[in-house]
Each structure stands twice: as structure tokens, then as C-alpha cells.
Amino acid sequence: MPKQRITRENVIDAAFEIARIGGMEAVTVKSIADRLGCSVQPIYSYCSSMEGLRRGVIEKTVRFVREYADARTDKDDPFRSTGRAYVSLAKEEPNLFALFILHKRNGVSSLEDFYGSEADPRTAEFIAEKLEMSVSQARKLHLDMLIYTIGIGTVFAMTEPGIRAEEIYALQEEAYEAFLAHATSGEKEL
């Protein structure tokens, strides 16, 4: 039987699947080798450090989350549907949601930096046009909802047997109304 060639991509894919099932703490050189059906030696050749492997898994997770949200985003209502997509992700993929939310974001020292790293700027433009508000107000509303959705998604992902999705969506709508009133009560800069 020919020897299987293990690549860096194989290692990251295996680590991603392990993290998806058991969280990042389940990712070890041995668990990756077991998943790939090989010895630990090829894993060590691609993982000079667990931090490098972790970065690879996080990058794959970020791509997965963006594709997941894009596939569930209604182009006519990207604001609400994206929020719902993140809540769905929290329930369907709690380990990936946790990894996505909790990974370190370098170069972020303000809420504006955070917004720039996490949000598509076209969303604020869409919100501004749809709700007839300034882009600045729309960014404020979007940031507030982004932060709220991350929080409520975390609660949703970490409860057993789980809060009903409808209850979470109702809370998102209530928060939206409150944040909308706040954003339009005066010109608020992000």
C-alpha cells in the first residue's frame, strides 16, 4: 500500500474538524495523527508550534463563518438576516462559534477598529439608505447590534438543552428597536 502524503492543509483540515467537534482544547498532535491515520511525525513537521496550528485553524474558522453567514444572508435584508445567521451558527456549530468569537484580534484598540475588522462597510450604507439615516447613525446601529448579537449568540451557544431560537430572535428585535431609537436620537459618531 502506498504511503499517504500528509500536507499542511491536511493537518489544518483535521485540526479544524477536531475543533469543530470538541473545541480547540481537543486539538492535539496525537488527535490529529489519529484522525489522519498516521504517526505524529508528519504532524510535528508541519506544526513547529501549536500556536501556528491554532492560527491556521482560526483562519479556516473565519472563512467558514463568513461563508456560513453569506449563505444565510437575505440580500434584501442583510442586516437582520446576518444577525440571525450568527445566532444559528451559535446553535449549530457552538465550538466554531466560540473559536470565532474568542480568537484574538490584533490591531484592535477601539470600537471603530473592531467594527472595521468585523463588518462589511456596505451593510452600514444599506442600513442608512433603507432607514433613511446617516451612514454614521447606521454604523452606530450596526455596531450595537453586532455587539449584542455576539453576546446573545454566546448565551445561545452555551446553554443546554438550549433556548428556543424564536426567543433569541425576539430579543434581537427588541434590541434592534432600542438601538434604532438611540442611534436616531442624535448624530452619534462611532
mmCIF file of N, CA and C in Angstrom, residues 18-86:
data_model
loop_
_atom_site.group_PDB
_atom_site.id
_atom_site.type_symbol
_atom_site.label_atom_id
_atom_site.label_comp_id
_atom_site.label_asym_id
_atom_site.label_seq_id
_atom_site.Cartn_x
_atom_site.Cartn_y
_atom_site.Cartn_z
ATOM 1 N N ILE A 18 -11.535 18.451 14.310
ATOM 2 C CA ILE A 18 -11.446 18.088 15.729
ATOM 3 C C ILE A 18 -11.979 19.241 16.579
ATOM 4 N N ALA A 19 -11.577 20.475 16.260
ATOM 5 C CA ALA A 19 -12.052 21.657 16.997
ATOM 6 C C ALA A 19 -13.556 21.820 16.827
ATOM 7 N N ARG A 20 -14.063 21.516 15.671
ATOM 8 C CA ARG A 20 -15.498 21.628 15.394
ATOM 9 C C ARG A 20 -16.302 20.703 16.309
ATOM 10 N N ILE A 21 -15.779 19.532 16.556
ATOM 11 C CA ILE A 21 -16.484 18.536 17.369
ATOM 12 C C ILE A 21 -16.233 18.747 18.859
ATOM 13 N N GLY A 22 -14.975 19.002 19.231
ATOM 14 C CA GLY A 22 -14.631 19.033 20.652
ATOM 15 C C GLY A 22 -14.043 20.320 21.173
ATOM 16 N N GLY A 23 -13.987 21.347 20.346
ATOM 17 C CA GLY A 23 -13.368 22.596 20.774
ATOM 18 C C GLY A 23 -11.867 22.542 20.550
ATOM 19 N N MET A 24 -11.241 23.700 20.590
ATOM 20 C CA MET A 24 -9.801 23.784 20.321
ATOM 21 C C MET A 24 -8.992 22.999 21.342
ATOM 22 N N GLU A 25 -9.515 22.868 22.558
ATOM 23 C CA GLU A 25 -8.769 22.118 23.576
ATOM 24 C C GLU A 25 -8.630 20.639 23.216
ATOM 25 N N ALA A 26 -9.449 20.124 22.300
ATOM 26 C CA ALA A 26 -9.356 18.725 21.875
ATOM 27 C C ALA A 26 -8.292 18.523 20.792
ATOM 28 N N VAL A 27 -7.765 19.614 20.272
ATOM 29 C CA VAL A 27 -6.765 19.530 19.198
ATOM 30 C C VAL A 27 -5.395 19.291 19.805
ATOM 31 N N THR A 28 -4.874 18.107 19.559
ATOM 32 C CA THR A 28 -3.522 17.747 19.990
ATOM 33 C C THR A 28 -2.822 17.096 18.804
ATOM 34 N N VAL A 29 -1.526 16.998 18.876
ATOM 35 C CA VAL A 29 -0.775 16.340 17.812
ATOM 36 C C VAL A 29 -1.265 14.899 17.667
ATOM 37 N N LYS A 30 -1.500 14.229 18.781
ATOM 38 C CA LYS A 30 -1.976 12.838 18.733
ATOM 39 C C LYS A 30 -3.366 12.747 18.112
ATOM 40 N N SER A 31 -4.283 13.665 18.486
ATOM 41 C CA SER A 31 -5.640 13.588 17.919
ATOM 42 C C SER A 31 -5.620 13.857 16.413
ATOM 43 N N ILE A 32 -4.731 14.734 15.969
ATOM 44 C CA ILE A 32 -4.611 14.997 14.535
ATOM 45 C C ILE A 32 -4.058 13.761 13.822
ATOM 46 N N ALA A 33 -3.008 13.181 14.388
ATOM 47 C CA ALA A 33 -2.415 11.978 13.794
ATOM 48 C C ALA A 33 -3.441 10.843 13.731
ATOM 49 N N ASP A 34 -4.206 10.676 14.796
ATOM 50 C CA ASP A 34 -5.247 9.632 14.801
ATOM 51 C C ASP A 34 -6.266 9.886 13.700
ATOM 52 N N ARG A 35 -6.679 11.122 13.554
ATOM 53 C CA ARG A 35 -7.689 11.467 12.537
ATOM 54 C C ARG A 35 -7.145 11.220 11.128
ATOM 55 N N LEU A 36 -5.864 11.519 10.933
ATOM 56 C CA LEU A 36 -5.257 11.328 9.610
ATOM 57 C C LEU A 36 -4.757 9.904 9.384
ATOM 58 N N GLY A 37 -4.740 9.103 10.452
ATOM 59 C CA GLY A 37 -4.284 7.725 10.324
ATOM 60 C C GLY A 37 -2.793 7.627 10.055
ATOM 61 N N CYS A 38 -2.037 8.476 10.739
ATOM 62 C CA CYS A 38 -0.588 8.469 10.543
ATOM 63 C C CYS A 38 0.092 8.582 11.904
ATOM 64 N N SER A 39 1.419 8.554 11.879
ATOM 65 C CA SER A 39 2.167 8.756 13.121
ATOM 66 C C SER A 39 2.188 10.255 13.435
ATOM 67 N N VAL A 40 2.700 10.592 14.586
ATOM 68 C CA VAL A 40 2.771 12.001 14.970
ATOM 69 C C VAL A 40 3.881 12.739 14.217
ATOM 70 N N GLN A 41 4.845 12.014 13.646
ATOM 71 C CA GLN A 41 5.995 12.650 12.988
ATOM 72 C C GLN A 41 5.581 13.631 11.886
ATOM 73 N N PRO A 42 4.702 13.267 10.942
ATOM 74 C CA PRO A 42 4.334 14.254 9.914
ATOM 75 C C PRO A 42 3.631 15.478 10.497
ATOM 76 N N ILE A 43 2.929 15.288 11.591
ATOM 77 C CA ILE A 43 2.228 16.413 12.222
ATOM 78 C C ILE A 43 3.261 17.387 12.779
ATOM 79 N N TYR A 44 4.270 16.849 13.455
ATOM 80 C CA TYR A 44 5.318 17.712 14.011
ATOM 81 C C TYR A 44 6.062 18.470 12.906
ATOM 82 N N SER A 45 6.186 17.864 11.738
ATOM 83 C CA SER A 45 6.916 18.553 10.667
ATOM 84 C C SER A 45 6.147 19.776 10.164
ATOM 85 N N TYR A 46 4.838 19.784 10.307
ATOM 86 C CA TYR A 46 4.037 20.938 9.886
ATOM 87 C C TYR A 46 3.646 21.842 11.045
ATOM 88 N N CYS A 47 3.796 21.349 12.252
ATOM 89 C CA CYS A 47 3.392 22.117 13.436
ATOM 90 C C CYS A 47 4.589 22.343 14.327
ATOM 91 N N SER A 48 5.432 23.270 13.935
ATOM 92 C CA SER A 48 6.576 23.549 14.792
ATOM 93 C C SER A 48 6.107 24.134 16.110
ATOM 94 N N SER A 49 4.885 24.716 16.090
ATOM 95 C CA SER A 49 4.292 25.203 17.329
ATOM 96 C C SER A 49 2.781 25.031 17.266
ATOM 97 N N MET A 50 2.195 24.817 18.405
ATOM 98 C CA MET A 50 0.736 24.716 18.460
ATOM 99 C C MET A 50 0.101 26.063 18.144
ATOM 100 N N GLU A 51 0.806 27.156 18.414
ATOM 101 C CA GLU A 51 0.270 28.484 18.108
ATOM 102 C C GLU A 51 0.099 28.663 16.602
ATOM 103 N N GLY A 52 1.059 28.197 15.824
ATOM 104 C CA GLY A 52 0.943 28.269 14.367
ATOM 105 C C GLY A 52 -0.224 27.444 13.860
ATOM 106 N N LEU A 53 -0.392 26.262 14.436
ATOM 107 C CA LEU A 53 -1.524 25.413 14.077
ATOM 108 C C LEU A 53 -2.835 26.098 14.457
ATOM 109 N N ARG A 54 -2.869 26.666 15.632
ATOM 110 C CA ARG A 54 -4.076 27.369 16.102
ATOM 111 C C ARG A 54 -4.445 28.507 15.142
ATOM 112 N N ARG A 55 -3.444 29.276 14.698
ATOM 113 C CA ARG A 55 -3.711 30.357 13.743
ATOM 114 C C ARG A 55 -4.308 29.802 12.451
ATOM 115 N N GLY A 56 -3.794 28.681 11.989
ATOM 116 C CA GLY A 56 -4.335 28.058 10.776
ATOM 117 C C GLY A 56 -5.777 27.627 10.955
ATOM 118 N N VAL A 57 -6.082 27.060 12.117
ATOM 119 C CA VAL A 57 -7.461 26.636 12.404
ATOM 120 C C VAL A 57 -8.376 27.856 12.513
ATOM 121 N N ILE A 58 -7.905 28.910 13.146
ATOM 122 C CA ILE A 58 -8.713 30.131 13.269
ATOM 123 C C ILE A 58 -8.977 30.731 11.892
ATOM 124 N N GLU A 59 -7.961 30.780 11.037
ATOM 125 C CA GLU A 59 -8.163 31.314 9.687
ATOM 126 C C GLU A 59 -9.218 30.504 8.937
ATOM 127 N N LYS A 60 -9.158 29.195 9.060
ATOM 128 C CA LYS A 60 -10.150 28.333 8.408
ATOM 129 C C LYS A 60 -11.526 28.559 9.030
ATOM 130 N N THR A 61 -11.573 28.757 10.330
ATOM 131 C CA THR A 61 -12.842 29.014 11.013
ATOM 132 C C THR A 61 -13.453 30.332 10.548
ATOM 133 N N VAL A 62 -12.642 31.370 10.435
ATOM 134 C CA VAL A 62 -13.137 32.672 9.975
ATOM 135 C C VAL A 62 -13.720 32.537 8.567
ATOM 136 N N ARG A 63 -13.021 31.822 7.690
ATOM 137 C CA ARG A 63 -13.555 31.604 6.325
ATOM 138 C C ARG A 63 -14.871 30.838 6.383
ATOM 139 N N PHE A 64 -14.933 29.801 7.226
ATOM 140 C CA PHE A 64 -16.154 29.010 7.369
ATOM 141 C C PHE A 64 -17.318 29.883 7.833
ATOM 142 N N VAL A 65 -17.078 30.703 8.863
ATOM 143 C CA VAL A 65 -18.137 31.551 9.420
ATOM 144 C C VAL A 65 -18.627 32.552 8.377
ATOM 145 N N ARG A 66 -17.716 33.157 7.651
ATOM 146 C CA ARG A 66 -18.127 34.127 6.625
ATOM 147 C C ARG A 66 -18.945 33.451 5.532
ATOM 148 N N GLU A 67 -18.531 32.262 5.100
ATOM 149 C CA GLU A 67 -19.297 31.531 4.083
ATOM 150 C C GLU A 67 -20.655 31.109 4.635
ATOM 151 N N TYR A 68 -20.684 30.676 5.889
ATOM 152 C CA TYR A 68 -21.929 30.270 6.546
ATOM 153 C C TYR A 68 -22.902 31.452 6.583
ATOM 154 N N ALA A 69 -22.428 32.602 7.035
ATOM 155 C CA ALA A 69 -23.290 33.786 7.127
ATOM 156 C C ALA A 69 -23.723 34.253 5.738
ATOM 157 N N ASP A 70 -22.801 34.271 4.784
ATOM 158 C CA ASP A 70 -23.149 34.691 3.420
ATOM 159 C C ASP A 70 -24.247 33.811 2.828
ATOM 160 N N ALA A 71 -24.152 32.505 3.063
ATOM 161 C CA ALA A 71 -25.144 31.580 2.505
ATOM 162 C C ALA A 71 -26.527 31.771 3.124
ATOM 163 N N ARG A 72 -26.600 32.373 4.303
ATOM 164 C CA ARG A 72 -27.874 32.538 5.009
ATOM 165 C C ARG A 72 -28.345 33.996 5.057
ATOM 166 N N THR A 73 -27.647 34.854 4.345
ATOM 167 C CA THR A 73 -27.991 36.271 4.356
ATOM 168 C C THR A 73 -28.947 36.584 3.213
ATOM 169 N N ASP A 74 -30.055 37.185 3.572
ATOM 170 C CA ASP A 74 -31.039 37.646 2.599
ATOM 171 C C ASP A 74 -30.534 38.965 2.031
ATOM 172 N N LYS A 75 -30.281 39.003 0.748
ATOM 173 C CA LYS A 75 -29.708 40.206 0.121
ATOM 174 C C LYS A 75 -30.654 41.401 0.225
ATOM 175 N N ASP A 76 -31.952 41.159 0.430
ATOM 176 C CA ASP A 76 -32.912 42.260 0.600
ATOM 177 C C ASP A 76 -32.980 42.749 2.046
ATOM 178 N N ASP A 77 -32.460 41.964 2.966
ATOM 179 C CA ASP A 77 -32.447 42.353 4.382
ATOM 180 C C ASP A 77 -31.182 41.809 5.043
ATOM 181 N N PRO A 78 -30.016 42.284 4.600
ATOM 182 C CA PRO A 78 -28.757 41.730 5.114
ATOM 183 C C PRO A 78 -28.552 41.993 6.602
ATOM 184 N N PHE A 79 -29.098 43.076 7.099
ATOM 185 C CA PHE A 79 -28.885 43.447 8.490
ATOM 186 C C PHE A 79 -29.483 42.405 9.431
ATOM 187 N N ARG A 80 -30.776 42.170 9.327
ATOM 188 C CA ARG A 80 -31.437 41.208 10.221
ATOM 189 C C ARG A 80 -31.002 39.776 9.926
ATOM 190 N N SER A 81 -30.924 39.438 8.647
ATOM 191 C CA SER A 81 -30.623 38.051 8.310
ATOM 192 C C SER A 81 -29.204 37.655 8.709
ATOM 193 N N THR A 82 -28.270 38.586 8.677
ATOM 194 C CA THR A 82 -26.911 38.271 9.127
ATOM 195 C C THR A 82 -26.905 38.019 10.630
ATOM 196 N N GLY A 83 -27.627 38.843 11.386
ATOM 197 C CA GLY A 83 -27.729 38.626 12.829
ATOM 198 C C GLY A 83 -28.322 37.266 13.148
ATOM 199 N N ARG A 84 -29.356 36.899 12.419
ATOM 200 C CA ARG A 84 -29.974 35.577 12.627
ATOM 201 C C ARG A 84 -29.012 34.456 12.230
ATOM 202 N N ALA A 85 -28.231 34.686 11.175
ATOM 203 C CA ALA A 85 -27.270 33.671 10.744
ATOM 204 C C ALA A 85 -26.234 33.403 11.834
ATOM 205 N N TYR A 86 -25.771 34.459 12.501
ATOM 206 C CA TYR A 86 -24.796 34.266 13.577
ATOM 207 C C TYR A 86 -25.410 33.529 14.767
#
